[in-house]
XYZ file of C-alpha atoms in Angstrom:
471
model
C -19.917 17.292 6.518
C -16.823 14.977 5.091
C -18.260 11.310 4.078
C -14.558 10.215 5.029
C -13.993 10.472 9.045
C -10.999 8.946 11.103
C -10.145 8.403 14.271
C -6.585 8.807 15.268
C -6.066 6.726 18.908
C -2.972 6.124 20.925
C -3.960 2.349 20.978
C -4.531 0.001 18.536
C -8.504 -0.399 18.438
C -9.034 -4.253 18.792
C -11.697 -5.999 16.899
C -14.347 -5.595 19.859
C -13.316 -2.083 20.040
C -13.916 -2.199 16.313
C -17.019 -4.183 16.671
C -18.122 -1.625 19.804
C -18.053 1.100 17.265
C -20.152 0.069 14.482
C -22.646 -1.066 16.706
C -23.123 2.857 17.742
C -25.461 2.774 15.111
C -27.797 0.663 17.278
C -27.919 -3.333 17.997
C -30.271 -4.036 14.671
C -27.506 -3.223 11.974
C -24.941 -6.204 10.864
C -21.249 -6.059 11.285
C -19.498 -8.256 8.076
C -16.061 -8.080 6.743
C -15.618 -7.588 3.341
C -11.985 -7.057 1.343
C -10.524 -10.638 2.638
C -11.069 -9.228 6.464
C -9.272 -5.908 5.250
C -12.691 -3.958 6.079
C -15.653 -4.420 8.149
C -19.014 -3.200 7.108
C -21.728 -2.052 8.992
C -24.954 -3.186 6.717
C -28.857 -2.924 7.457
C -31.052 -5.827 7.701
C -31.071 -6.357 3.737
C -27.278 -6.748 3.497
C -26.653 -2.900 2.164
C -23.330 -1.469 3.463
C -23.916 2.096 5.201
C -20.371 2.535 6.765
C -17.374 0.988 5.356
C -14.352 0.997 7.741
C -10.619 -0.160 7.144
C -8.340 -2.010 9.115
C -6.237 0.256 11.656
C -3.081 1.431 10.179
C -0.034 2.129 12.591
C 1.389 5.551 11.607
C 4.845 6.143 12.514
C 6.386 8.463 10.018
C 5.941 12.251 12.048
C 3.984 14.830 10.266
C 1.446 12.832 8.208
C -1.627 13.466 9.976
C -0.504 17.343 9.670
C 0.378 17.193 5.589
C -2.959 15.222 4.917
C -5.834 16.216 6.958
C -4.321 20.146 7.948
C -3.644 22.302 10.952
C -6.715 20.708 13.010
C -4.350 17.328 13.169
C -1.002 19.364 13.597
C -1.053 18.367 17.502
C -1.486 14.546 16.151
C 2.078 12.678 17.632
C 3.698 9.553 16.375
C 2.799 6.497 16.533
C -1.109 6.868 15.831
C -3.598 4.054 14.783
C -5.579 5.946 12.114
C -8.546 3.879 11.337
C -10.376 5.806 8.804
C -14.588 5.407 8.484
C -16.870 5.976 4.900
C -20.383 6.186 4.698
C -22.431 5.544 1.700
C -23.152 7.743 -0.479
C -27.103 8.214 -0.076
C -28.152 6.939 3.047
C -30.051 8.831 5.374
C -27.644 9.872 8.262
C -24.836 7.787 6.884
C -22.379 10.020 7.532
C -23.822 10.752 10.870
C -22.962 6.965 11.769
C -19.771 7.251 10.605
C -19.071 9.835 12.905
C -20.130 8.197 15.808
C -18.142 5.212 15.052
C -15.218 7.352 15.206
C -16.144 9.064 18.210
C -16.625 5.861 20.393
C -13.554 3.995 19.110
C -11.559 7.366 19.910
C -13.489 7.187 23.109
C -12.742 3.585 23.873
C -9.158 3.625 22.388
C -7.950 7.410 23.532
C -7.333 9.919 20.752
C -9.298 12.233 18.418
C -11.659 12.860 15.605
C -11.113 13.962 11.930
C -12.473 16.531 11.666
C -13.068 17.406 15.017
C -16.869 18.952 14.556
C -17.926 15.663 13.487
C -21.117 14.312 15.384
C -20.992 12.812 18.554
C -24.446 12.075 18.635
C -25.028 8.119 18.035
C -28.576 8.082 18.231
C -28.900 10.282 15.907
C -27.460 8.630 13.770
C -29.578 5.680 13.233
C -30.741 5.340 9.913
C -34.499 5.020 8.878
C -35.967 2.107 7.719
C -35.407 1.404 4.052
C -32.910 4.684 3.541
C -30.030 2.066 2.211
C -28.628 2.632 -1.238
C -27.070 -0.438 -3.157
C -23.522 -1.827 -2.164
C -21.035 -0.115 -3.922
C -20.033 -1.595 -7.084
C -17.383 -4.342 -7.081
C -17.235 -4.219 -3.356
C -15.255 -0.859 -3.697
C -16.616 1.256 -1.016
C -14.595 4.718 -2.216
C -16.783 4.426 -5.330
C -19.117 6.210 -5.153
C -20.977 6.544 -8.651
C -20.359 3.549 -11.042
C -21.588 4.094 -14.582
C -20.687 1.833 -17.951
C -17.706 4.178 -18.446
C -16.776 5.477 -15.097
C -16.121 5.153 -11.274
C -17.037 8.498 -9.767
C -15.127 8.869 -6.182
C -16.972 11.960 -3.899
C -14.118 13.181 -1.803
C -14.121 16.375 0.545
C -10.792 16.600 2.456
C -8.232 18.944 2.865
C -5.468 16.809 0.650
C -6.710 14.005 -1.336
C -4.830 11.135 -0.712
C -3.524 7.915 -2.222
C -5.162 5.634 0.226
C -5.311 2.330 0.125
C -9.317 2.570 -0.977
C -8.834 4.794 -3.409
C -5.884 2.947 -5.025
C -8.059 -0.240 -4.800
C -10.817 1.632 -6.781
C -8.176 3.247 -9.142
C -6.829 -0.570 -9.888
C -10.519 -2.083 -9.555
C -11.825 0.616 -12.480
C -9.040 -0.091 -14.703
C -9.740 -3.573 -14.776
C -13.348 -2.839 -15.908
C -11.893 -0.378 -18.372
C -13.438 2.076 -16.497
C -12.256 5.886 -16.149
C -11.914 7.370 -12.770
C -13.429 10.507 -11.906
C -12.571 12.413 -8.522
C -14.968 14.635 -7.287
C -13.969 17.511 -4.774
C -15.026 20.994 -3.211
C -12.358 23.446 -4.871
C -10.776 23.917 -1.773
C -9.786 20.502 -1.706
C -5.837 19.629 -3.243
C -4.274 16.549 -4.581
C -1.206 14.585 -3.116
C 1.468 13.909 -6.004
C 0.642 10.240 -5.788
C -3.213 10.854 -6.587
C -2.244 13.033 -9.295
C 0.160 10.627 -11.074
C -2.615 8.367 -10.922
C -4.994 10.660 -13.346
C -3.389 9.707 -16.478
C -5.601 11.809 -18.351
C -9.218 12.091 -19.954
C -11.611 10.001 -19.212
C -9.775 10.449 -15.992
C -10.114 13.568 -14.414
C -10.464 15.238 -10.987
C -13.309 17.325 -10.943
C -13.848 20.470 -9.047
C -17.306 21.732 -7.321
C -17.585 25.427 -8.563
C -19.924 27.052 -5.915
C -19.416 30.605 -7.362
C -19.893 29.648 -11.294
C -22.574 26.654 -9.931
C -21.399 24.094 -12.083
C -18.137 21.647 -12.615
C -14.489 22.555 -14.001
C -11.328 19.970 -14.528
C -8.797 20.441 -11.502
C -5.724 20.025 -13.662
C -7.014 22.415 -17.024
C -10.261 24.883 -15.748
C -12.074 23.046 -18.515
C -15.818 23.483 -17.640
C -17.453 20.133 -17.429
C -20.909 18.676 -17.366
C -22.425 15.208 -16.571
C -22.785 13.807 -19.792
C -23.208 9.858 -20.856
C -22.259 8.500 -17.630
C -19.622 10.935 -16.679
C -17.900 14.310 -16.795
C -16.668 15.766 -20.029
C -15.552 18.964 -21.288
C -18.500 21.688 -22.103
C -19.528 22.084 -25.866
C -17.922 24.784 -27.303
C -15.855 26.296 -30.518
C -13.699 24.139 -32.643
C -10.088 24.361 -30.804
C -11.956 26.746 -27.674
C -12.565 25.308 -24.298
C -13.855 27.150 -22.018
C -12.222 27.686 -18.722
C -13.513 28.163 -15.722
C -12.852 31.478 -13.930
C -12.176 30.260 -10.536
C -9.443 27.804 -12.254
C -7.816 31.203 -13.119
C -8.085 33.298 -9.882
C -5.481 33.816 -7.266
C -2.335 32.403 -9.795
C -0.114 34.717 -8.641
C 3.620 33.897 -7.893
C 3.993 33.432 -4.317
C 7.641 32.716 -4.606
C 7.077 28.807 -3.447
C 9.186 26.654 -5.470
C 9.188 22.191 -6.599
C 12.136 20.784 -7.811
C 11.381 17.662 -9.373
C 13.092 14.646 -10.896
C 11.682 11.914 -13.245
C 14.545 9.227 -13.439
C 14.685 5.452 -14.349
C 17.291 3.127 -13.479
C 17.936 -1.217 -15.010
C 19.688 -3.090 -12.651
C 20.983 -6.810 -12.760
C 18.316 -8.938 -10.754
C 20.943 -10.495 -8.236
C 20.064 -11.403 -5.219
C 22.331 -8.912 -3.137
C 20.295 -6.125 -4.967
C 18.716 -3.518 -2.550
C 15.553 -1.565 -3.722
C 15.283 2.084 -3.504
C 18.948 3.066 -3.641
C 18.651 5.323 -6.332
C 15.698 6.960 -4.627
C 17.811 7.302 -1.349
C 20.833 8.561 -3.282
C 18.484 11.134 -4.926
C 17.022 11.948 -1.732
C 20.287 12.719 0.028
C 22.018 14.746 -2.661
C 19.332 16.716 -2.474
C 18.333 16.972 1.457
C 21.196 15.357 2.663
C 19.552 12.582 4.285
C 17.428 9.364 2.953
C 13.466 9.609 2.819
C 11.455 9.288 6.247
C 8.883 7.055 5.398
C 7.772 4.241 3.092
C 4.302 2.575 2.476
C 2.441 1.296 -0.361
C -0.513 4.014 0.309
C -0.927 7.344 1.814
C -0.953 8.039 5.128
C 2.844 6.903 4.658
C 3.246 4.890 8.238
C 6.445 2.732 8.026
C 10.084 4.381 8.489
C 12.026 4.109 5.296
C 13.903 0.979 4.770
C 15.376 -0.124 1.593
C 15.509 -3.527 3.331
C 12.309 -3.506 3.961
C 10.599 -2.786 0.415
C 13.441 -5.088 -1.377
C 11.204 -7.846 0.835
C 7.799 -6.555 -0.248
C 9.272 -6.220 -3.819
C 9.914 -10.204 -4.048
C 6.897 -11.340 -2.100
C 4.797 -9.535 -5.267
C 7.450 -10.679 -8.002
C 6.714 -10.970 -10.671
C 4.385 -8.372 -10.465
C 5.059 -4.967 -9.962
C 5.130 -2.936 -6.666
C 4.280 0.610 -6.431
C 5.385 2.757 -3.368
C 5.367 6.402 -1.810
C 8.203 8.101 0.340
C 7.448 11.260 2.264
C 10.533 13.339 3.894
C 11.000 15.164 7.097
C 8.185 17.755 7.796
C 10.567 20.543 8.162
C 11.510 20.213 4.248
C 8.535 18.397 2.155
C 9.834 16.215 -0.119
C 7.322 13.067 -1.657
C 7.904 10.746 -4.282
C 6.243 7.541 -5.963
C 8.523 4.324 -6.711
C 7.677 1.758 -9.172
C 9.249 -1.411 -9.332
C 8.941 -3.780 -12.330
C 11.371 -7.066 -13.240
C 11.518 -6.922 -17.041
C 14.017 -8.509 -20.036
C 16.735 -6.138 -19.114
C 16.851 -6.757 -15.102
C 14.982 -4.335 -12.419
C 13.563 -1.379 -13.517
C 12.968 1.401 -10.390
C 10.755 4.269 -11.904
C 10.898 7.964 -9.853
C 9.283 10.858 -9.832
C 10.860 12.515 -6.670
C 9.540 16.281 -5.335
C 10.983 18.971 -3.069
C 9.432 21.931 -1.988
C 11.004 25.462 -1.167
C 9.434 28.741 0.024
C 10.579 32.141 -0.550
C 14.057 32.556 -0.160
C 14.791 28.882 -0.095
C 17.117 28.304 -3.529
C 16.873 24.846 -4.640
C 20.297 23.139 -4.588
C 20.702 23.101 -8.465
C 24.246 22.591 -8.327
C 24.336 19.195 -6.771
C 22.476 17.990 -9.837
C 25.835 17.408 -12.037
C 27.355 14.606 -9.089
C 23.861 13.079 -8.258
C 23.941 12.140 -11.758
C 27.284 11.182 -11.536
C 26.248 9.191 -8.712
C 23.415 7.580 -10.451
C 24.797 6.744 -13.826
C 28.174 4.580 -11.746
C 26.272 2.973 -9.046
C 22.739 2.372 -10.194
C 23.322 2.356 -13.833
C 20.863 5.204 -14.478
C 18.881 5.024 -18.149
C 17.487 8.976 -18.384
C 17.156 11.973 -15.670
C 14.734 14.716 -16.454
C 15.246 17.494 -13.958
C 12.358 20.587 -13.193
C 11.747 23.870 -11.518
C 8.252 24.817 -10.896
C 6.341 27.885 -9.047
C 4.086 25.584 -7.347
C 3.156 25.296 -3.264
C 5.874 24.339 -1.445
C 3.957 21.373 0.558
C 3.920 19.629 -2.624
C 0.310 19.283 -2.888
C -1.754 20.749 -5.981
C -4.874 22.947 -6.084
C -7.316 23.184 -8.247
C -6.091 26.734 -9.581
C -3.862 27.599 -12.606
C 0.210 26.934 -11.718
C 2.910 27.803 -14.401
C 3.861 24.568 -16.354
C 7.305 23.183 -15.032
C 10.575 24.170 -16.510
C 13.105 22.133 -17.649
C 16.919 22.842 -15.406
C 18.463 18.991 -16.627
C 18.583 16.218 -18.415
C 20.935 13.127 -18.005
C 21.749 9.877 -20.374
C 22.579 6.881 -18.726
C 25.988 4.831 -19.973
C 23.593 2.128 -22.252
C 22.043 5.175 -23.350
C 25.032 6.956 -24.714
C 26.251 3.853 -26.395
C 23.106 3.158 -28.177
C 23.535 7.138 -29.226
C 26.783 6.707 -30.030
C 29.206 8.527 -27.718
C 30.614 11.216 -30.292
C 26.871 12.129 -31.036
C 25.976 12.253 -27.486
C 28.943 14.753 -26.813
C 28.539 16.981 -29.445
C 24.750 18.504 -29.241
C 23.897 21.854 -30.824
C 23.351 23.323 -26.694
C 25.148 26.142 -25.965
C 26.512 24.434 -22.978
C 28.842 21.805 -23.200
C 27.512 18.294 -21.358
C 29.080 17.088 -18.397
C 30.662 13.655 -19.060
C 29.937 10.954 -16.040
C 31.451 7.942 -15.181
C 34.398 6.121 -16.737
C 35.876 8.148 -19.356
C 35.832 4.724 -21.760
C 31.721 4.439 -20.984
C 30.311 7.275 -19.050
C 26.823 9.009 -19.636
C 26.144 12.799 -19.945
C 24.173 15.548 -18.037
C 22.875 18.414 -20.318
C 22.819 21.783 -18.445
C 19.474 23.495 -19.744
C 19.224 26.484 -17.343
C 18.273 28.160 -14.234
C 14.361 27.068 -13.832
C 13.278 30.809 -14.296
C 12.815 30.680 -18.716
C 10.610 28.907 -20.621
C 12.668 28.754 -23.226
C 14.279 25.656 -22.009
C 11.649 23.933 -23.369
C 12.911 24.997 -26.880
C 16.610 23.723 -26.209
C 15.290 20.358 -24.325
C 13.140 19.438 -27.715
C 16.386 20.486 -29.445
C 18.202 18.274 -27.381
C 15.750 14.828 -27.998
C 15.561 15.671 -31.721
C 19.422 15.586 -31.845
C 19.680 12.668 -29.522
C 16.571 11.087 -31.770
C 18.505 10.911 -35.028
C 21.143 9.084 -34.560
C 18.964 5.658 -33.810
């Protein structure tokens, strides 16, 4: 049984329908809000949390309930108040509670359970006397294991998501100097957004092997093992790790396809500036229509509005806001957005993926104009463009996929005049770069292939080295 269970209602659940529900676990536990009134708790009679649950989020962007919890949600129509339920990790019959939280606000509010065998059973689910573990560290109630060096997160779902607890743990952790550790079955993937956000060891998503009964690293097959207050890579040779085997089964090509792009744009700070027009512009060279939904966590729930996040952008100036887009569900597309006001104006950082299936062909030769496009209206610094075999819904399993392969790479107009504009034209690439923009200033895209050679790697380090030595 998942720790995590929602309920996904046609009406929004009220406080007393809220209230109603955590009291399924029978009149002597305490209801408290914790997280500035962002989550209630349901706590025993010494003040221990036992199921943390979040406020209701309105989801209106289609297809989300489908992408992140699977099939069994596929019937799930927009809008939907998804109020999502965690028990503790160690209490007797926790998750049992949780479950019948979820069932009587779904009751009570009209709707259905994730997952749909969870219990219904509230009495039950009563804890025993004294079967409360401590309140989770920092008032974080996705962490799950909190050591001096790390904040382990237990998570058994279909797609791992960005949510808004686990980003609060992700931020909470790194403010402790803490690594973050994400524990899953290996039938569990990660969204794009929750992989971005494992910047690398101590960090790590950890995989459950039930065949070779012991732990591997989602993202290399390195076999782990709890060690000094957290997961690190099994003892071995000098320069050998060894790899798990069920990291390496099953990596066949399936013919599933990502484009992805990794782009930065500077723009002046003036106040008629609209946020996310790159993105968009990206977005519709590509699909030929803007991004679906917007939100600062996953499930995305708000329809995409450049409008919208410019606001959000200057209520958090000056620090920096960090969003996800999702597209249609008919062609996946996802992408994260940072926004940041530095020295040199406002700086919109994107990593933007698409996903094809067998005998879908990317649209590689749009990539020459949306550069165009993004070096003369959104003065665009660098472009990196890739072609992966990897699934087409964009999410990642914890299996061996081919590293990506570079198809592009673009130079904004600064760019090529900090380069120096006869360097930037003459490179030592067999193709010839694609001037864009003004003929007086423009910037360049480098043609590096199809996708389907490695060896693009070779001419893209050619390409930086050359670029490199003229600073």
């Amino acid at each position: 049984m998942t720790k995590d269970v929602i309920a996904l209602t046609e009406r929004m659940p009220d406080i007393w329908s809220l209230v109603a529900g955590l009291f399924a676990g029978g009149p002597d536990l305490d209801v408290r809000s914790a997280g500035e009134g962002a989550v209630l708790q349901m706590c025993d009679e010494a003040g221990r949390p036992l199921v943390s649950v979040e406020a209701p989020l309105l989801v209106r962007v289609a297809g989300e309930a489908a992408r992140l919890l699977g099939p069994e949600a596929g019937s799930t129509g927009v809008p939907v108040w998804w109020t999502e339920a965690r028990a503790a990790t160690g209490v007797e019959r926790a998750e049992l509670l949780a479950a019948s939280f979820a069932r009587r606000l779904a009751r009570l509010c009209g709707g259905s359970v994730w997952p749909s065998d969870a219990a219904a059973d509230a009495e039950a689910a009563r804890p025993g006397a004294g079967s409360a573990s401590a309140a989770p560290a920092a008032a974080q109630p996705a962490v799950d294991v909190l050591t001096e060096r790390t904040a382990v997160v237990l998570q058994d779902r279909p797609v791992v998501a960005m949510t808004a607890w686990l980003s609060d743990a992700i931020r909470a952790a790194a403010a402790s100097d803490r690594a973050v550790q994400i524990v899953t079955p290996a039938t569990s993937r990660l969204s794009l957004p929750t992989r971005l956000s494992l910047t690398g060891p101590p960090s790590r998503w950890v995989v459950r092997d039930d065949e070779g009964g012991g732990y591997y690293d989602g993202l290399s097959g390195a076999l782990l093992r709890w060690h000094d207050g957290g997961f690190a890579p099994v003892e071995a040779e000098p320069e050998h790790t060894p790899v798990a085997r069920a990291f390496l089964e099953g990596a066949e090509d399936t013919g599933e396809r990502q484009l992805a792009l990794s782009f930065r744009t500077v723009q002046p700070a003036e106040e008629r500036l609209v946020l996310g027009g790159p993105l968009e512009a990206a977005w519709t060279a590509v699909t030929g229509g803007p991004p679906e939904g917007w939100s600062t966590a996953e499930p995305v729930n708000l329809p995409w509005s450049g409008e919208a996040l410019t606001a959000l952008a200057r209520d958090r100036a000056p620090a920096s806001t960090w969003v996800v887009a999702v597209g249609r569900a008919d062609r996946p597309a996802i992408a994260t957005l940072r926004v940041e006001r530095t020295a040199r104006g406002v700086e919109q950082d994107v990593t933007l993926a698409f996903g094809y299936g067998p005998g879908e062909k990317p649209p590689l030769d749009v990539l020459p104009d949306l550069a165009a496009t993004l070096v003369t209206e959104h003065r665009l610094q660098s472009l990196l463009v890739q072609l992966r075999a990897a699934r087409r819904d964009l999410s990642l399993p914890a299996r061996f996929e081919p590293p990506a392969v570079p198809v592009g790479f673009a130079l904004g107009a600064d760019e090529t005049q900090e380069v120096g504009l006869t360097f930037a034209r003459r490179t030592p690439l067999p193709a010839r770069p694609v001037p864009l923009g003004p003929a007086a200033r423009p910037g360049f895209y480098y043609p590096l292939g199809d996708g389907s050679s490695p060896s693009s790697w070779a001419l893209f380090e050619q390409l930086m080295r050359h670029l490199r030595q003229s600073a």
